[in-house]
Amino acid sequence: AQSVTQLDSQVPVFEEAPVELRCNYSSSVSVYLFWYVQYPNQGLQLLLKYLSGSTLVESINGFEAEFNKSQTSFHLRKPSVHISDTAEYFCAVSQGGPRGTDKLIFGTGTRLQVFP
Amino acid sequence: GAVVSQHPSWVICKSGTSVKIECRSLDFQATTMFWYRQFPKQSLMLMATSNEGSKATYEQGVEKDKFLINHASLTLSTLTVTSAHPEDSSFYICSAPLATGELFFGEGSRLTVL
């Protein structure tokens, strides 16, 4: 069975500092990996995804994640965070279709809190 | 972009009553919608897949008679928690895919059963 582990439930960081949100998964087959972000009082939004090809994927707002098959990880990073990045971040894995419509298994989430 | 809206965002009810939560795709049609449940500090757990015009597909361990799902139109799916009890208190989230496959999530509905 697949599972997703987000080791850090909360990550406090000062503005303009780098941040890494960790995500590890377990699966016996190929997977597709996603990071979703949930801002206060809003629904989950897709931040970035790995389907195939380059193991480094980037989002439009400066986040990036690298798929590491040997370490079964998909950590999310940003070199310099902003106050507006404060949100809950969920890592998810899908064994099925790459478009994300198949069943997603979510991690427990990491709350990123950026302080001025 | 595509929008999925849930209503109500927060509901409090007495034990034994039933509560209906709506999930609407506002600017696109969705033949499939997904219902998730999230307990505090836990993952989102898929409860069921709602299919327009047919029966919902429930995940193992989810009581069909407890969580009634109706997907009567291409833009609306409803989740009814029947005879709610305090242990049903949770955050319920729906999602709907575009034809491209990208998933859009609602804002979630927080249910508190007293």
PDB file of N, CA and C in Angstrom, chain A residues 4 10 36 38 41-46 49 88 90 99-109, chain B residues 34 36 38 41-44 46 49 59 91 93 97-108:
ATOM      1  N   VAL A   4       2.282   8.328   2.473  1.00  0.00           N
ATOM      2  CA  VAL A   4       3.058   9.566   2.365  1.00  0.00           C
ATOM      3  C   VAL A   4       3.347  10.061   3.768  1.00  0.00           C
ATOM      4  N   GLN A  10       4.949  21.408  11.620  1.00  0.00           N
ATOM      5  CA  GLN A  10       5.042  22.862  11.544  1.00  0.00           C
ATOM      6  C   GLN A  10       6.478  23.264  11.228  1.00  0.00           C
ATOM      7  N   TYR A  36       0.386  20.237  -2.816  1.00  0.00           N
ATOM      8  CA  TYR A  36      -0.746  21.145  -2.791  1.00  0.00           C
ATOM      9  C   TYR A  36      -0.543  22.155  -1.669  1.00  0.00           C
ATOM     10  N   GLN A  38      -2.634  25.025   0.812  1.00  0.00           N
ATOM     11  CA  GLN A  38      -3.934  25.494   1.282  1.00  0.00           C
ATOM     12  C   GLN A  38      -3.733  26.765   2.095  1.00  0.00           C
ATOM     13  N   ASN A  41      -8.635  29.561   4.901  1.00  0.00           N
ATOM     14  CA  ASN A  41     -10.014  29.690   4.422  1.00  0.00           C
ATOM     15  C   ASN A  41     -10.164  29.480   2.915  1.00  0.00           C
ATOM     16  N   GLN A  42      -9.252  28.749   2.338  1.00  0.00           N
ATOM     17  CA  GLN A  42      -9.345  28.459   0.909  1.00  0.00           C
ATOM     18  C   GLN A  42      -9.198  26.959   0.664  1.00  0.00           C
ATOM     19  N   GLY A  43      -9.555  26.526  -0.538  1.00  0.00           N
ATOM     20  CA  GLY A  43      -9.386  25.128  -0.907  1.00  0.00           C
ATOM     21  C   GLY A  43      -7.944  24.823  -1.261  1.00  0.00           C
ATOM     22  N   LEU A  44      -7.659  23.557  -1.425  1.00  0.00           N
ATOM     23  CA  LEU A  44      -6.309  23.141  -1.821  1.00  0.00           C
ATOM     24  C   LEU A  44      -6.045  23.563  -3.257  1.00  0.00           C
ATOM     25  N   GLN A  45      -4.835  24.005  -3.507  1.00  0.00           N
ATOM     26  CA  GLN A  45      -4.432  24.386  -4.855  1.00  0.00           C
ATOM     27  C   GLN A  45      -3.176  23.610  -5.233  1.00  0.00           C
ATOM     28  N   LEU A  46      -3.113  23.161  -6.465  1.00  0.00           N
ATOM     29  CA  LEU A  46      -1.931  22.445  -6.928  1.00  0.00           C
ATOM     30  C   LEU A  46      -0.757  23.404  -7.021  1.00  0.00           C
ATOM     31  N   LYS A  49       3.902  19.381  -9.608  1.00  0.00           N
ATOM     32  CA  LYS A  49       3.720  17.946  -9.718  1.00  0.00           C
ATOM     33  C   LYS A  49       4.873  17.319 -10.491  1.00  0.00           C
ATOM     34  N   GLU A  88      -0.715  25.918   4.662  1.00  0.00           N
ATOM     35  CA  GLU A  88      -0.556  24.486   4.912  1.00  0.00           C
ATOM     36  C   GLU A  88      -0.161  23.842   3.595  1.00  0.00           C
ATOM     37  N   PHE A  90       0.555  20.251   1.534  1.00  0.00           N
ATOM     38  CA  PHE A  90       0.292  18.820   1.531  1.00  0.00           C
ATOM     39  C   PHE A  90       1.035  18.148   0.382  1.00  0.00           C
ATOM     40  N   ARG A  99      -2.738  12.500 -14.481  1.00  0.00           N
ATOM     41  CA  ARG A  99      -3.400  13.792 -14.479  1.00  0.00           C
ATOM     42  C   ARG A  99      -3.890  14.171 -13.090  1.00  0.00           C
ATOM     43  N   GLY A 100      -3.829  13.282 -12.177  1.00  0.00           N
ATOM     44  CA  GLY A 100      -4.248  13.618 -10.820  1.00  0.00           C
ATOM     45  C   GLY A 100      -5.679  13.294 -10.531  1.00  0.00           C
ATOM     46  N   THR A 101      -6.368  12.706 -11.475  1.00  0.00           N
ATOM     47  CA  THR A 101      -7.769  12.406 -11.236  1.00  0.00           C
ATOM     48  C   THR A 101      -7.949  11.104 -10.488  1.00  0.00           C
ATOM     49  N   ASP A 102      -6.879  10.343 -10.417  1.00  0.00           N
ATOM     50  CA  ASP A 102      -7.007   9.102  -9.684  1.00  0.00           C
ATOM     51  C   ASP A 102      -6.830   9.356  -8.201  1.00  0.00           C
ATOM     52  N   LYS A 103      -7.021   8.331  -7.429  1.00  0.00           N
ATOM     53  CA  LYS A 103      -7.032   8.497  -5.984  1.00  0.00           C
ATOM     54  C   LYS A 103      -5.719   9.069  -5.501  1.00  0.00           C
ATOM     55  N   LEU A 104      -5.823  10.101  -4.743  1.00  0.00           N
ATOM     56  CA  LEU A 104      -4.655  10.736  -4.157  1.00  0.00           C
ATOM     57  C   LEU A 104      -4.532  10.302  -2.707  1.00  0.00           C
ATOM     58  N   ILE A 105      -3.318   9.994  -2.307  1.00  0.00           N
ATOM     59  CA  ILE A 105      -3.032   9.712  -0.909  1.00  0.00           C
ATOM     60  C   ILE A 105      -2.224  10.883  -0.382  1.00  0.00           C
ATOM     61  N   PHE A 106      -2.747  11.514   0.657  1.00  0.00           N
ATOM     62  CA  PHE A 106      -2.136  12.738   1.176  1.00  0.00           C
ATOM     63  C   PHE A 106      -1.289  12.466   2.404  1.00  0.00           C
ATOM     64  N   GLY A 107      -0.283  13.304   2.583  1.00  0.00           N
ATOM     65  CA  GLY A 107       0.431  13.348   3.842  1.00  0.00           C
ATOM     66  C   GLY A 107      -0.374  14.152   4.850  1.00  0.00           C
ATOM     67  N   THR A 108       0.128  14.252   6.054  1.00  0.00           N
ATOM     68  CA  THR A 108      -0.600  14.924   7.128  1.00  0.00           C
ATOM     69  C   THR A 108      -0.491  16.439   7.054  1.00  0.00           C
ATOM     70  N   GLY A 109       0.334  16.927   6.158  1.00  0.00           N
ATOM     71  CA  GLY A 109       0.438  18.372   5.984  1.00  0.00           C
ATOM     72  C   GLY A 109       1.532  18.985   6.839  1.00  0.00           C
TER      73      GLY A 109
ATOM     74  N   PHE B  34     -14.805  14.012  -5.925  1.00  0.00           N
ATOM     75  CA  PHE B  34     -14.242  13.215  -4.839  1.00  0.00           C
ATOM     76  C   PHE B  34     -14.562  13.876  -3.504  1.00  0.00           C
ATOM     77  N   TYR B  36     -13.475  13.975   0.501  1.00  0.00           N
ATOM     78  CA  TYR B  36     -12.428  13.637   1.456  1.00  0.00           C
ATOM     79  C   TYR B  36     -12.874  14.047   2.853  1.00  0.00           C
ATOM     80  N   GLN B  38     -11.064  15.031   6.679  1.00  0.00           N
ATOM     81  CA  GLN B  38      -9.807  15.348   7.347  1.00  0.00           C
ATOM     82  C   GLN B  38     -10.039  15.552   8.832  1.00  0.00           C
ATOM     83  N   LYS B  41      -5.048  17.487  12.355  1.00  0.00           N
ATOM     84  CA  LYS B  41      -3.652  17.077  12.283  1.00  0.00           C
ATOM     85  C   LYS B  41      -3.471  15.715  11.605  1.00  0.00           C
ATOM     86  N   GLN B  42      -4.395  15.367  10.741  1.00  0.00           N
ATOM     87  CA  GLN B  42      -4.270  14.115  10.002  1.00  0.00           C
ATOM     88  C   GLN B  42      -4.420  14.381   8.509  1.00  0.00           C
ATOM     89  N   SER B  43      -4.177  13.341   7.751  1.00  0.00           N
ATOM     90  CA  SER B  43      -4.258  13.448   6.298  1.00  0.00           C
ATOM     91  C   SER B  43      -5.699  13.595   5.834  1.00  0.00           C
ATOM     92  N   LEU B  44      -5.819  14.035   4.590  1.00  0.00           N
ATOM     93  CA  LEU B  44      -7.112  13.951   3.920  1.00  0.00           C
ATOM     94  C   LEU B  44      -7.301  12.495   3.517  1.00  0.00           C
ATOM     95  N   LEU B  46      -9.640   9.842   1.415  1.00  0.00           N
ATOM     96  CA  LEU B  46     -10.689   9.737   0.407  1.00  0.00           C
ATOM     97  C   LEU B  46     -11.820   8.883   0.961  1.00  0.00           C
ATOM     98  N   THR B  49     -16.013   8.335  -4.283  1.00  0.00           N
ATOM     99  CA  THR B  49     -16.007   8.990  -5.587  1.00  0.00           C
ATOM    100  C   THR B  49     -17.449   9.117  -6.044  1.00  0.00           C
ATOM    101  N   GLU B  59     -14.934   4.125  -0.465  1.00  0.00           N
ATOM    102  CA  GLU B  59     -13.689   3.486  -0.057  1.00  0.00           C
ATOM    103  C   GLU B  59     -13.970   2.487   1.059  1.00  0.00           C
ATOM    104  N   PHE B  91     -13.633  17.728   9.087  1.00  0.00           N
ATOM    105  CA  PHE B  91     -13.545  18.673   7.972  1.00  0.00           C
ATOM    106  C   PHE B  91     -13.756  17.869   6.696  1.00  0.00           C
ATOM    107  N   ILE B  93     -14.012  17.755   2.582  1.00  0.00           N
ATOM    108  CA  ILE B  93     -13.518  18.498   1.430  1.00  0.00           C
ATOM    109  C   ILE B  93     -13.893  17.749   0.155  1.00  0.00           C
ATOM    110  N   PRO B  97     -12.348  17.200 -11.002  1.00  0.00           N
ATOM    111  CA  PRO B  97     -11.322  17.323 -12.037  1.00  0.00           C
ATOM    112  C   PRO B  97     -11.848  18.008 -13.291  1.00  0.00           C
ATOM    113  N   LEU B  98     -10.964  18.794 -13.892  1.00  0.00           N
ATOM    114  CA  LEU B  98     -11.256  19.313 -15.216  1.00  0.00           C
ATOM    115  C   LEU B  98     -11.074  18.173 -16.230  1.00  0.00           C
ATOM    116  N   ALA B  99     -11.453  18.421 -17.455  1.00  0.00           N
ATOM    117  CA  ALA B  99     -11.248  17.422 -18.499  1.00  0.00           C
ATOM    118  C   ALA B  99      -9.758  17.124 -18.683  1.00  0.00           C
ATOM    119  N   THR B 100      -8.926  18.110 -18.363  1.00  0.00           N
ATOM    120  CA  THR B 100      -7.476  17.906 -18.464  1.00  0.00           C
ATOM    121  C   THR B 100      -6.961  17.000 -17.357  1.00  0.00           C
ATOM    122  N   GLY B 101      -7.785  16.801 -16.341  1.00  0.00           N
ATOM    123  CA  GLY B 101      -7.386  15.959 -15.225  1.00  0.00           C
ATOM    124  C   GLY B 101      -6.969  16.739 -13.992  1.00  0.00           C
ATOM    125  N   GLU B 102      -6.692  18.025 -14.157  1.00  0.00           N
ATOM    126  CA  GLU B 102      -6.271  18.797 -12.989  1.00  0.00           C
ATOM    127  C   GLU B 102      -7.413  18.874 -11.983  1.00  0.00           C
ATOM    128  N   LEU B 103      -7.081  18.631 -10.720  1.00  0.00           N
ATOM    129  CA  LEU B 103      -8.067  18.619  -9.654  1.00  0.00           C
ATOM    130  C   LEU B 103      -8.217  19.991  -9.027  1.00  0.00           C
ATOM    131  N   PHE B 104      -9.452  20.375  -8.753  1.00  0.00           N
ATOM    132  CA  PHE B 104      -9.717  21.604  -8.021  1.00  0.00           C
ATOM    133  C   PHE B 104     -10.500  21.238  -6.764  1.00  0.00           C
ATOM    134  N   PHE B 105     -10.108  21.856  -5.665  1.00  0.00           N
ATOM    135  CA  PHE B 105     -10.694  21.530  -4.378  1.00  0.00           C
ATOM    136  C   PHE B 105     -11.607  22.642  -3.892  1.00  0.00           C
ATOM    137  N   GLY B 106     -12.632  22.235  -3.163  1.00  0.00           N
ATOM    138  CA  GLY B 106     -13.474  23.210  -2.487  1.00  0.00           C
ATOM    139  C   GLY B 106     -12.778  23.712  -1.236  1.00  0.00           C
ATOM    140  N   GLU B 107     -13.430  24.687  -0.588  1.00  0.00           N
ATOM    141  CA  GLU B 107     -12.832  25.307   0.586  1.00  0.00           C
ATOM    142  C   GLU B 107     -12.966  24.435   1.824  1.00  0.00           C
ATOM    143  N   GLY B 108     -13.779  23.410   1.731  1.00  0.00           N
ATOM    144  CA  GLY B 108     -14.003  22.538   2.867  1.00  0.00           C
ATOM    145  C   GLY B 108     -15.205  22.954   3.697  1.00  0.00           C
TER     146      GLY B 108
END
